[in-house]
Amino acid sequence: MTLPLRLSPGMLIATDLDGTLVPKDSMTVPPFTARVLRDVDEAGMPVVFTTGRPLRWVEPLREHIGAHGIAIVSNGAFTYDLHTDRAGRVHGIDPASGLEVAGRITRALPSAQLALEFPDGIRVTPEFARASQRDGAPCGDLPSLWTEPAIKLLVRDASVDGDELRDVVTAVVGEDATVTWSIPGLIEISAPGITKAHALQALCAERGIDASGVVAFGDMPNDIPMLAWAGTACAVDNAHESVRRIADHVIPSVHDEGVAHTLAALLAA
């Protein structure tokens, strides 16, 4: 496909990982995609990974980050420099307000299983640990685990279908936090107003790049704020229908390395 723009120095590329740049849960980047990422970076356009993954699941892709070193992880709650191993912006849910929100969720969904993501890793309730086989993670009741701001509250409940889980959690949380999801059956909750778009906008402001200079790629509902903010929004062909509807362009699927082929074509132009 042909996009009605050309890449030029001063622009920025923002791409989701799972289901967009790489197949879901992949810890490797295909050779062609890796080469295109290097080419775009060397041409003066940073490619920033903007992902729902926690930092520990981005570490295996460190060599593909590019000269800038920055990754936006945990749906925008945590910005990290993988070259210097230094944390940037961290936006967490404080324990008091988080426990109140979690209480509302468990009252509405008594069989819900909860876990917390922190910059240094995941902490799980016994119910979540049993359901997801999270051996080795700190485990306990939520108040004992929530000792500092958490970058994500995770909710699962196998007793209800994915749509009902999303709708119930969204309704009970309201405006007190940001609710999204990137895989069926797992709800991801961030601090109020925190999205991939929030973190990406802050990063671009530091670099003097406005939305018109950003080309973004995504596939799931947690990508929608980022795609809506970016000047050019691309959904891969395998994207969720809600993402395809708001995208400016639909490109080949993740399985066809659509992001890499699109970037290569734009770079050649």
mmCIF file of C-alpha atoms in Angstrom, residues 108-249:
data_model
loop_
_atom_site.group_PDB
_atom_site.id
_atom_site.type_symbol
_atom_site.label_atom_id
_atom_site.label_comp_id
_atom_site.label_asym_id
_atom_site.label_seq_id
_atom_site.Cartn_x
_atom_site.Cartn_y
_atom_site.Cartn_z
ATOM 1 C CA ALA A 108 -19.088 -6.535 41.405
ATOM 2 C CA LEU A 109 -17.082 -9.625 40.415
ATOM 3 C CA PRO A 110 -16.545 -11.798 43.526
ATOM 4 C CA SER A 111 -14.466 -14.339 41.595
ATOM 5 C CA ALA A 112 -12.125 -11.741 40.067
ATOM 6 C CA GLN A 113 -8.405 -12.472 40.270
ATOM 7 C CA LEU A 114 -6.149 -9.452 40.778
ATOM 8 C CA ALA A 115 -2.480 -8.669 40.291
ATOM 9 C CA LEU A 116 -0.277 -5.572 40.360
ATOM 10 C CA GLU A 117 2.510 -4.449 38.038
ATOM 11 C CA PHE A 118 5.339 -2.329 39.423
ATOM 12 C CA PRO A 119 8.451 -1.093 37.648
ATOM 13 C CA ASP A 120 10.400 -3.974 39.191
ATOM 14 C CA GLY A 121 7.880 -6.728 38.385
ATOM 15 C CA ILE A 122 4.520 -8.304 39.075
ATOM 16 C CA ARG A 123 2.924 -9.091 42.442
ATOM 17 C CA VAL A 124 -0.042 -11.461 42.529
ATOM 18 C CA THR A 125 -2.902 -12.506 44.748
ATOM 19 C CA PRO A 126 -3.154 -16.272 45.426
ATOM 20 C CA GLU A 127 -6.178 -16.530 43.125
ATOM 21 C CA PHE A 128 -4.316 -14.870 40.234
ATOM 22 C CA ALA A 129 -1.238 -17.015 40.893
ATOM 23 C CA ARG A 130 -3.252 -20.243 40.689
ATOM 24 C CA ALA A 131 -5.062 -19.187 37.509
ATOM 25 C CA SER A 132 -1.972 -17.951 35.670
ATOM 26 C CA GLN A 133 0.735 -20.209 37.163
ATOM 27 C CA ARG A 134 2.823 -17.225 38.302
ATOM 28 C CA ASP A 135 5.307 -19.136 40.395
ATOM 29 C CA GLY A 136 8.008 -17.052 42.019
ATOM 30 C CA ALA A 137 6.215 -13.701 41.969
ATOM 31 C CA PRO A 138 5.532 -12.038 45.353
ATOM 32 C CA CYS A 139 2.140 -13.338 46.445
ATOM 33 C CA GLY A 140 -0.304 -12.170 49.101
ATOM 34 C CA ASP A 141 -3.477 -10.218 49.731
ATOM 35 C CA LEU A 142 -3.795 -6.958 47.860
ATOM 36 C CA PRO A 143 -3.236 -4.574 50.824
ATOM 37 C CA SER A 144 0.027 -6.300 51.732
ATOM 38 C CA LEU A 145 1.238 -6.136 48.118
ATOM 39 C CA TRP A 146 0.198 -2.549 47.378
ATOM 40 C CA THR A 147 2.940 -0.754 49.305
ATOM 41 C CA GLU A 148 3.756 1.886 46.648
ATOM 42 C CA PRO A 149 2.156 3.252 43.472
ATOM 43 C CA ALA A 150 1.415 0.443 40.999
ATOM 44 C CA ILE A 151 1.740 1.065 37.285
ATOM 45 C CA LYS A 152 -1.061 -1.402 36.476
ATOM 46 C CA LEU A 153 -3.849 -3.263 38.219
ATOM 47 C CA LEU A 154 -4.660 -6.473 36.331
ATOM 48 C CA VAL A 155 -8.064 -8.173 36.500
ATOM 49 C CA ARG A 156 -9.076 -11.632 35.296
ATOM 50 C CA ASP A 157 -12.283 -13.592 35.836
ATOM 51 C CA ALA A 158 -12.818 -16.836 33.936
ATOM 52 C CA SER A 159 -16.432 -17.061 35.145
ATOM 53 C CA VAL A 160 -17.561 -14.267 32.784
ATOM 54 C CA ASP A 161 -16.857 -13.723 29.106
ATOM 55 C CA GLY A 162 -14.392 -11.101 27.965
ATOM 56 C CA ASP A 163 -16.947 -8.507 26.886
ATOM 57 C CA GLU A 164 -18.848 -8.726 30.170
ATOM 58 C CA LEU A 165 -15.623 -8.500 32.150
ATOM 59 C CA ARG A 166 -14.609 -5.365 30.268
ATOM 60 C CA ASP A 167 -18.035 -3.761 30.608
ATOM 61 C CA VAL A 168 -18.397 -4.468 34.335
ATOM 62 C CA VAL A 169 -14.889 -3.271 35.211
ATOM 63 C CA THR A 170 -15.259 -0.156 33.079
ATOM 64 C CA ALA A 171 -18.572 0.689 34.750
ATOM 65 C CA VAL A 172 -17.410 0.253 38.338
ATOM 66 C CA VAL A 173 -14.069 2.019 37.824
ATOM 67 C CA GLY A 174 -15.588 5.018 36.064
ATOM 68 C CA GLU A 175 -13.295 8.041 35.828
ATOM 69 C CA ASP A 176 -11.138 7.011 38.783
ATOM 70 C CA ALA A 177 -8.673 5.108 36.590
ATOM 71 C CA THR A 178 -8.024 4.226 32.943
ATOM 72 C CA VAL A 179 -9.407 0.852 31.846
ATOM 73 C CA THR A 180 -8.208 -0.896 28.701
ATOM 74 C CA TRP A 181 -7.337 -4.321 27.329
ATOM 75 C CA SER A 182 -4.972 -5.832 24.792
ATOM 76 C CA ILE A 183 -5.865 -9.535 25.083
ATOM 77 C CA PRO A 184 -9.296 -11.078 25.725
ATOM 78 C CA GLY A 185 -10.023 -11.897 29.344
ATOM 79 C CA LEU A 186 -7.410 -9.608 30.908
ATOM 80 C CA ILE A 187 -8.278 -6.048 31.918
ATOM 81 C CA GLU A 188 -5.451 -3.561 32.410
ATOM 82 C CA ILE A 189 -6.038 -0.548 34.660
ATOM 83 C CA SER A 190 -3.737 2.477 34.813
ATOM 84 C CA ALA A 191 -3.805 5.758 36.713
ATOM 85 C CA PRO A 192 -6.406 8.310 35.558
ATOM 86 C CA GLY A 193 -5.531 9.770 32.165
ATOM 87 C CA ILE A 194 -2.545 7.492 31.615
ATOM 88 C CA THR A 195 -2.402 5.960 28.142
ATOM 89 C CA LYS A 196 0.169 5.313 25.460
ATOM 90 C CA ALA A 197 -0.854 8.659 23.964
ATOM 91 C CA HIS A 198 -0.124 10.486 27.226
ATOM 92 C CA ALA A 199 3.428 9.150 27.408
ATOM 93 C CA LEU A 200 4.083 9.545 23.690
ATOM 94 C CA GLN A 201 2.897 13.152 23.683
ATOM 95 C CA ALA A 202 5.248 13.959 26.576
ATOM 96 C CA LEU A 203 8.181 12.310 24.798
ATOM 97 C CA CYS A 204 7.447 14.163 21.567
ATOM 98 C CA ALA A 205 7.144 17.481 23.405
ATOM 99 C CA GLU A 206 10.663 16.983 24.779
ATOM 100 C CA ARG A 207 11.900 16.451 21.231
ATOM 101 C CA GLY A 208 9.972 19.308 19.646
ATOM 102 C CA ILE A 209 7.772 16.970 17.584
ATOM 103 C CA ASP A 210 4.069 17.641 17.265
ATOM 104 C CA ALA A 211 1.363 15.103 16.423
ATOM 105 C CA SER A 212 1.599 15.783 12.691
ATOM 106 C CA GLY A 213 5.148 14.409 12.722
ATOM 107 C CA VAL A 214 4.165 11.079 14.294
ATOM 108 C CA VAL A 215 3.272 7.887 12.416
ATOM 109 C CA ALA A 216 1.747 5.301 14.782
ATOM 110 C CA PHE A 217 0.956 1.600 14.373
ATOM 111 C CA GLY A 218 -1.358 -0.554 16.509
ATOM 112 C CA ASP A 219 -3.802 -3.436 16.663
ATOM 113 C CA MET A 220 -5.791 -3.436 19.924
ATOM 114 C CA PRO A 221 -8.029 -1.075 21.948
ATOM 115 C CA ASN A 222 -5.162 0.003 24.198
ATOM 116 C CA ASP A 223 -3.608 1.548 21.058
ATOM 117 C CA ILE A 224 -6.619 3.727 20.222
ATOM 118 C CA PRO A 225 -5.612 6.849 22.225
ATOM 119 C CA MET A 226 -2.163 6.789 20.613
ATOM 120 C CA LEU A 227 -3.566 6.300 17.120
ATOM 121 C CA ALA A 228 -6.146 9.034 17.666
ATOM 122 C CA TRP A 229 -3.417 11.489 18.732
ATOM 123 C CA ALA A 230 -0.837 10.699 16.045
ATOM 124 C CA GLY A 231 -0.838 12.598 12.778
ATOM 125 C CA THR A 232 -0.908 9.328 10.813
ATOM 126 C CA ALA A 233 -2.584 6.258 12.322
ATOM 127 C CA CYS A 234 -2.069 2.787 10.851
ATOM 128 C CA ALA A 235 -3.832 -0.412 11.886
ATOM 129 C CA VAL A 236 -2.449 -3.777 10.866
ATOM 130 C CA ASP A 237 -4.886 -5.970 8.956
ATOM 131 C CA ASN A 238 -5.299 -8.309 11.934
ATOM 132 C CA ALA A 239 -6.308 -5.424 14.221
ATOM 133 C CA HIS A 240 -9.418 -5.380 16.380
ATOM 134 C CA GLU A 241 -12.358 -3.866 14.505
ATOM 135 C CA SER A 242 -12.488 -0.877 16.867
ATOM 136 C CA VAL A 243 -8.908 -0.046 15.886
ATOM 137 C CA ARG A 244 -9.483 -0.499 12.178
ATOM 138 C CA ARG A 245 -12.429 1.914 12.367
ATOM 139 C CA ILE A 246 -10.391 4.823 13.721
ATOM 140 C CA ALA A 247 -7.201 4.274 11.711
ATOM 141 C CA ASP A 248 -6.263 6.418 8.747
ATOM 142 C CA HIS A 249 -4.811 3.403 6.953
#
